[in-house]
Amino acid sequence: MTDSERKRRPARSRQTGAPTIADVAALAGVSIMTVSRVINSEPKVRQSTRDTVNAAIAQLNYAPNRAARNLAGAAQIRLGLLYSNPSEAFLSAFIVGSLEEAGRADVQIIVQKVEDGEDLTLATERMVASGVDGVILPPPLNETPEVLTVLEQAGMPTVAVATAKAPVGVAAIMIDDRSAAREMTAHLLGLGHERIGFIAGHPELSASNERLEGYREALAEAGIAFDDSLVAQGYFTYRSGLDAAERLLSLEDAPSAIFASNDDMAAAAVAIAHRGGLDVPSDLTVCGFDDVALATTIWPELTTIRQPIAQMSRRAVELLVTLLRNKRKSEINTHRIQVDYELVRRQSDAAPRRRRPALRRPA
């Protein structure tokens, strides 16, 4: 064996020793997507590359998933759910909804996590090569160019869920994020708050931008000038919410209310307020977005916008299954489904005090 061949031979550290498509790709010196194209007899592969891949398959005695299913005459639909969501509460509701609908529709869901720092293109190619018939994308992967490019090139029916701006070529299930944020801000204004802090979501996601615009529009409609100092950048994580709330509450003229772009960051704002000796909602109103389980497991329970996450993921499964079973998958990119949201009022909001105590610094 030559040195180059030895370098290309994949390490076999799995307990089962069963070869995978990644092993084939490594041995052949090609991408996982190329192996998938060879397995599925797609035309856009050079014959020399096809021969190399087939030789690697034979050497490893690899049994491709899709081929095995076809030989067995299996007809059950398999859907992929690719995720890398920083909010465990959001993700939990999303997966539960999709699994419930998959069970009802008698289809399989293949759930795959993209690890921090993992190559997004390779991760998506691995999902495609697993033999799934369609893919569901929660945020933030629902708008990630590397992911969407691979799925488009593979001709994979895809549904992006909880996006405010549907990517070209895929279906989308969403709420009206701008209207929801405008309604929540108007609710706070109606309570008498005029200095309302806003914790923005990840700047690369359309839903974040729409929620910020909804906040700005409500202020403008009330005749209140937008104050950039009252907007703190978050990233939909609890940690980022802590930092953002700390900055807002440290302002000389601090806000009397904070509206966070998701419940994780709202919960973080409540924690910062409590640590600083402020009562929620007597001294500070805090509201969130999503209405995940976290919203009702902290005290006080959060006033929030209910985005029906589980319902949205169920609709994604339902849409894919309907189109695939009716052999109309080419229609997938024409679907834009908007579901209703709801402002849910709980214990974390109240009218502002005339004079709020200063934030107390921890010793």
Coordinates of C-alpha atoms in Angstrom, one line a residue:
M1 CA 0.0 0.0 0.0
T2 CA 1.3 3.4 -0.9
D3 CA 1.6 6.3 1.5
S4 CA -1.2 8.2 -0.3
E5 CA -3.5 5.2 -0.2
R6 CA -2.7 4.7 3.6
K7 CA -3.7 8.4 4.2
R8 CA -6.9 8.0 2.4
R9 CA -7.9 4.8 4.2
P10 CA -10.5 5.8 6.8
A11 CA -10.0 5.1 10.5
R12 CA -12.3 2.3 11.7
S13 CA -12.9 3.2 15.3
R14 CA -16.6 2.3 15.6
Q15 CA -17.6 -0.6 17.8
T16 CA -19.7 -2.2 15.1
G17 CA -17.0 -1.7 12.3
A18 CA -19.9 -1.1 9.8
P19 CA -18.7 1.2 7.0
T20 CA -20.5 4.5 6.4
I21 CA -20.9 6.8 3.5
A22 CA -18.2 9.0 5.1
D23 CA -15.8 6.0 5.0
V24 CA -16.5 5.6 1.3
A25 CA -15.9 9.3 0.6
A26 CA -12.7 9.3 2.6
L27 CA -11.3 6.2 0.8
A28 CA -12.3 7.5 -2.6
G29 CA -11.0 11.0 -1.9
V30 CA -14.3 12.7 -2.8
S31 CA -17.2 14.5 -0.9
I32 CA -20.1 12.7 0.7
M33 CA -22.4 14.4 -1.9
T34 CA -20.4 12.8 -4.7
V35 CA -20.8 9.4 -3.2
S36 CA -24.5 10.0 -2.9
R37 CA -24.8 11.0 -6.5
V38 CA -23.0 7.8 -7.6
I39 CA -25.2 5.6 -5.4
N40 CA -28.3 7.3 -6.9
S41 CA -27.0 7.0 -10.5
E42 CA -27.2 10.7 -11.0
P43 CA -25.7 11.8 -14.4
K44 CA -23.4 14.7 -13.3
V45 CA -20.5 12.6 -12.2
R46 CA -17.4 11.9 -14.3
Q47 CA -16.9 8.2 -15.2
S48 CA -13.5 8.1 -13.6
T49 CA -14.9 9.4 -10.4
R50 CA -17.8 7.0 -10.6
D51 CA -15.3 4.1 -11.0
T52 CA -13.3 5.3 -8.0
V53 CA -16.4 5.5 -5.8
N54 CA -17.7 2.1 -6.9
A55 CA -14.3 0.6 -6.1
A56 CA -14.3 2.1 -2.6
I57 CA -17.9 0.7 -2.1
A58 CA -16.8 -2.7 -3.1
Q59 CA -13.6 -2.6 -1.0
L60 CA -15.5 -1.6 2.1
N61 CA -18.5 -3.8 1.3
Y62 CA -20.7 -0.8 1.9
A63 CA -24.5 -1.2 1.6
P64 CA -26.0 2.2 0.8
N65 CA -29.1 3.0 2.8
R66 CA -31.2 4.1 -0.1
A67 CA -30.2 1.1 -2.2
A68 CA -31.0 -1.3 0.7
R69 CA -34.4 0.3 1.1
N70 CA -35.2 0.0 -2.6
L71 CA -34.1 -3.7 -2.7
A72 CA -36.3 -4.4 0.3
G73 CA -39.2 -2.7 -1.4
A74 CA -39.6 -0.3 1.5
A75 CA -42.0 2.6 0.7
Q76 CA -42.1 4.4 4.1
I77 CA -41.2 8.1 3.8
R78 CA -38.2 9.2 5.7
L79 CA -37.8 12.9 6.6
G80 CA -34.7 14.6 7.9
L81 CA -34.7 17.2 10.7
L82 CA -31.4 19.1 10.7
Y83 CA -30.8 21.4 13.7
S84 CA -28.3 23.6 15.6
N85 CA -30.7 25.7 17.8
P86 CA -29.2 27.4 20.9
S87 CA -32.5 27.3 22.7
E88 CA -33.2 23.8 24.2
A89 CA -36.7 24.8 25.1
F90 CA -37.5 25.9 21.5
L91 CA -35.9 22.8 20.1
S92 CA -37.7 20.5 22.5
A93 CA -41.1 21.8 21.4
F94 CA -40.1 21.6 17.7
I95 CA -39.0 18.0 17.9
V96 CA -42.0 16.9 19.9
G97 CA -44.3 18.4 17.3
S98 CA -42.6 16.8 14.4
L99 CA -42.4 13.4 16.0
E100 CA -46.1 13.5 16.9
E101 CA -47.1 14.2 13.3
A102 CA -44.6 11.6 12.0
G103 CA -46.2 9.0 14.2
R104 CA -49.7 10.0 13.0
A105 CA -48.6 9.9 9.4
D106 CA -46.6 6.7 9.7
V107 CA -43.3 8.2 8.5
Q108 CA -39.8 8.2 9.9
I109 CA -38.0 11.3 11.3
I110 CA -34.2 11.2 11.1
V111 CA -32.9 13.9 13.6
Q112 CA -29.4 15.1 13.1
K113 CA -27.5 17.8 15.1
V114 CA -24.9 20.1 13.6
E115 CA -22.3 20.4 16.2
D116 CA -20.6 23.7 17.0
G117 CA -17.8 24.3 14.5
E118 CA -18.9 21.5 12.2
D119 CA -18.7 22.0 8.5
L120 CA -22.3 22.9 7.5
T121 CA -21.8 21.7 3.9
L122 CA -20.6 18.3 5.0
A123 CA -23.3 17.9 7.7
T124 CA -26.0 18.7 5.1
E125 CA -24.5 16.3 2.6
R126 CA -24.5 13.6 5.2
M127 CA -28.2 14.2 5.8
V128 CA -29.0 14.0 2.0
A129 CA -26.9 10.9 1.6
S130 CA -28.7 9.1 4.4
G131 CA -31.6 8.6 2.0
V132 CA -34.2 11.0 3.4
D133 CA -37.0 12.1 1.1
G134 CA -37.4 15.6 2.5
V135 CA -35.8 17.9 5.1
I136 CA -37.2 20.2 7.8
L137 CA -35.1 23.2 9.0
P138 CA -35.7 25.1 12.2
P139 CA -33.8 28.3 12.9
P140 CA -31.0 29.1 12.4
L141 CA -30.3 26.6 9.7
N142 CA -33.5 27.6 7.9
E143 CA -31.7 30.6 6.5
T144 CA -28.1 29.3 6.3
P145 CA -26.7 29.6 2.8
E146 CA -24.4 26.6 3.0
V147 CA -27.2 24.3 4.1
L148 CA -29.7 25.6 1.5
T149 CA -27.3 25.4 -1.3
V150 CA -26.6 21.7 -0.7
L151 CA -30.3 20.9 -0.5
E152 CA -31.1 22.8 -3.6
Q153 CA -28.4 21.1 -5.6
A154 CA -29.7 17.7 -4.4
G155 CA -33.2 18.6 -5.4
M156 CA -34.3 17.9 -1.9
P157 CA -37.9 19.0 -0.9
T158 CA -37.3 21.4 2.1
V159 CA -39.5 23.3 4.6
A160 CA -38.0 26.2 6.5
V161 CA -39.9 26.7 9.8
A162 CA -40.1 30.0 11.9
T163 CA -38.5 32.1 9.2
A164 CA -39.8 35.6 8.6
K165 CA -38.5 35.7 5.0
A166 CA -38.8 32.4 3.1
P167 CA -35.5 31.5 1.3
V168 CA -35.9 31.0 -2.4
G169 CA -36.7 27.5 -3.5
V170 CA -38.1 26.1 -0.2
A171 CA -41.4 26.1 1.5
A172 CA -41.9 28.1 4.7
I173 CA -44.1 28.0 7.8
M174 CA -44.1 31.2 9.8
I175 CA -45.9 33.8 11.9
D176 CA -46.0 37.5 11.3
D177 CA -43.1 38.4 13.5
R178 CA -43.3 42.1 12.9
S179 CA -47.0 42.3 13.8
A180 CA -46.4 40.2 16.9
A181 CA -43.6 42.5 18.2
R182 CA -45.6 45.6 17.3
E183 CA -48.5 44.2 19.4
M184 CA -46.3 43.4 22.4
T185 CA -44.7 46.8 22.3
A186 CA -48.1 48.5 22.0
H187 CA -49.2 46.4 25.0
L188 CA -46.3 47.8 27.1
L189 CA -47.0 51.3 25.9
G190 CA -50.6 50.8 26.9
L191 CA -49.5 50.0 30.5
G192 CA -47.8 53.4 30.6
H193 CA -44.2 52.4 29.7
E194 CA -42.3 54.9 27.5
R195 CA -38.7 53.7 28.0
I196 CA -38.9 50.2 26.7
G197 CA -35.7 48.2 26.4
F198 CA -35.4 45.7 23.5
I199 CA -33.1 42.7 23.4
A200 CA -32.7 41.8 19.7
G201 CA -32.2 38.3 18.4
H202 CA -29.4 37.0 16.2
P203 CA -28.7 39.7 13.6
E204 CA -28.4 37.2 10.7
L205 CA -32.0 35.9 11.1
S206 CA -34.9 37.5 9.4
A207 CA -37.2 36.9 12.4
S208 CA -34.9 39.0 14.5
N209 CA -35.0 41.9 12.1
E210 CA -38.7 41.8 11.8
R211 CA -39.2 41.8 15.6
L212 CA -37.0 44.8 15.9
E213 CA -39.0 46.6 13.1
G214 CA -42.2 45.8 14.9
Y215 CA -40.9 47.3 18.1
R216 CA -39.8 50.5 16.2
E217 CA -43.1 50.8 14.4
A218 CA -45.1 50.6 17.6
L219 CA -43.0 53.4 19.1
A220 CA -43.5 55.5 16.0
E221 CA -47.2 55.0 16.1
A222 CA -47.2 56.2 19.7
G223 CA -45.2 59.3 18.8
I224 CA -42.1 58.1 20.8
A225 CA -38.7 58.6 19.2
F226 CA -36.6 55.5 18.7
D227 CA -33.6 55.5 21.1
D228 CA -30.8 53.3 19.9
S229 CA -29.4 53.0 23.4
L230 CA -32.5 51.1 24.4
V231 CA -31.7 48.2 22.0
A232 CA -29.2 45.6 23.2
Q233 CA -27.9 42.9 20.9
G234 CA -28.7 39.3 21.9
Y235 CA -28.2 35.9 20.1
F236 CA -31.3 34.0 21.3
T237 CA -29.1 32.4 24.1
Y238 CA -29.6 32.8 27.9
R239 CA -26.0 34.0 28.2
S240 CA -26.5 36.8 25.6
G241 CA -29.6 37.8 27.4
L242 CA -27.7 38.2 30.7
D243 CA -25.2 40.5 29.0
A244 CA -27.9 42.5 27.2
A245 CA -30.1 43.0 30.3
E246 CA -27.0 44.1 32.3
R247 CA -26.3 46.8 29.7
L248 CA -29.8 48.0 29.6
L249 CA -30.3 48.2 33.3
S250 CA -27.0 49.9 33.8
L251 CA -28.1 52.9 31.8
E252 CA -28.4 56.2 33.7
D253 CA -32.0 56.4 32.5
A254 CA -32.8 52.7 32.6
P255 CA -35.9 51.3 30.9
S256 CA -39.0 50.5 33.0
A257 CA -39.7 47.5 30.8
I258 CA -37.7 45.0 28.7
F259 CA -39.0 43.2 25.7
A260 CA -36.7 40.3 24.7
S261 CA -36.9 38.6 21.3
N262 CA -37.2 35.1 22.9
D263 CA -38.1 33.6 26.3
D264 CA -34.5 32.5 27.0
M265 CA -33.3 36.1 26.9
A266 CA -36.4 37.3 28.8
A267 CA -35.6 34.8 31.6
A268 CA -32.1 36.1 31.7
A269 CA -33.4 39.6 32.1
V270 CA -35.5 38.5 35.1
A271 CA -32.4 36.9 36.6
I272 CA -30.4 40.1 36.3
A273 CA -33.3 42.2 37.8
H274 CA -33.5 39.9 40.8
R275 CA -29.8 39.9 41.3
G276 CA -29.8 43.6 41.3
G277 CA -32.6 43.8 43.9
L278 CA -35.4 44.7 41.5
D279 CA -38.8 43.2 41.7
V280 CA -40.5 41.9 38.5
P281 CA -43.0 43.3 37.7
S282 CA -43.2 46.0 40.4
D283 CA -39.9 47.6 39.5
L284 CA -39.3 46.2 36.1
T285 CA -41.7 44.6 33.5
V286 CA -40.1 41.8 31.4
C287 CA -41.8 40.2 28.4
G288 CA -40.6 37.5 26.0
F289 CA -41.3 35.8 22.7
D290 CA -42.2 32.1 21.8
D291 CA -44.0 30.8 24.9
V292 CA -41.7 27.8 25.4
A293 CA -41.9 25.8 28.6
L294 CA -39.4 28.1 30.2
A295 CA -42.0 30.9 30.2
T296 CA -44.0 29.1 32.8
T297 CA -41.2 27.5 34.8
I298 CA -39.6 30.7 36.1
W299 CA -41.1 33.2 38.6
P300 CA -42.8 35.4 37.7
E301 CA -44.3 33.5 34.7
L302 CA -43.6 35.5 31.5
T303 CA -45.9 37.6 29.5
T304 CA -44.9 36.6 26.0
I305 CA -45.9 36.1 22.4
R306 CA -47.0 32.5 21.7
Q307 CA -45.4 31.2 18.6
P308 CA -47.0 27.8 18.1
I309 CA -43.7 26.0 17.6
A310 CA -45.0 22.4 17.9
Q311 CA -47.9 23.2 15.6
M312 CA -45.5 24.7 13.0
S313 CA -43.2 21.6 13.0
R314 CA -46.3 19.4 12.7
R315 CA -47.4 21.4 9.7
A316 CA -44.0 21.0 8.1
V317 CA -44.2 17.2 8.4
E318 CA -47.7 17.2 7.1
L319 CA -46.8 19.4 4.1
L320 CA -43.9 17.2 3.1
V321 CA -45.8 14.0 3.5
T322 CA -48.7 15.2 1.5
L323 CA -46.6 16.4 -1.4
L324 CA -44.3 13.3 -1.4
R325 CA -47.2 10.8 -1.3
N326 CA -49.0 12.6 -4.1
K327 CA -45.7 12.8 -6.1
R328 CA -45.9 16.6 -6.2
K329 CA -42.6 17.4 -4.5
S330 CA -41.8 19.9 -7.3
E331 CA -44.5 22.2 -5.9
I332 CA -42.8 22.5 -2.5
N333 CA -41.3 25.9 -3.1
T334 CA -44.7 27.5 -3.8
H335 CA -46.0 27.0 -0.2
R336 CA -46.0 29.9 2.3
I337 CA -48.0 29.1 5.3
Q338 CA -48.6 31.7 8.0
V339 CA -50.0 30.6 11.3
D340 CA -51.5 32.7 14.1
Y341 CA -49.6 34.0 17.1
E342 CA -51.1 35.1 20.5
L343 CA -50.1 37.6 23.1
V344 CA -50.2 35.7 26.4
R345 CA -50.3 37.8 29.5
R346 CA -49.0 36.4 32.8
Q347 CA -47.4 37.9 35.9
S348 CA -44.2 39.6 34.5
D349 CA -45.8 42.9 33.4
A350 CA -47.4 45.8 35.2
A351 CA -47.7 49.6 35.0
P352 CA -44.4 51.4 35.7
R353 CA -43.5 52.9 39.1
R354 CA -43.0 56.7 39.2
R355 CA -39.6 56.2 40.8
R356 CA -37.9 52.9 40.3
P357 CA -35.1 51.7 42.7
A358 CA -31.6 51.7 41.2
L359 CA -30.1 48.4 40.1
R360 CA -28.0 47.1 43.0
R361 CA -24.6 45.8 42.1
P362 CA -23.5 42.4 43.6
A363 CA -20.7 42.7 46.1

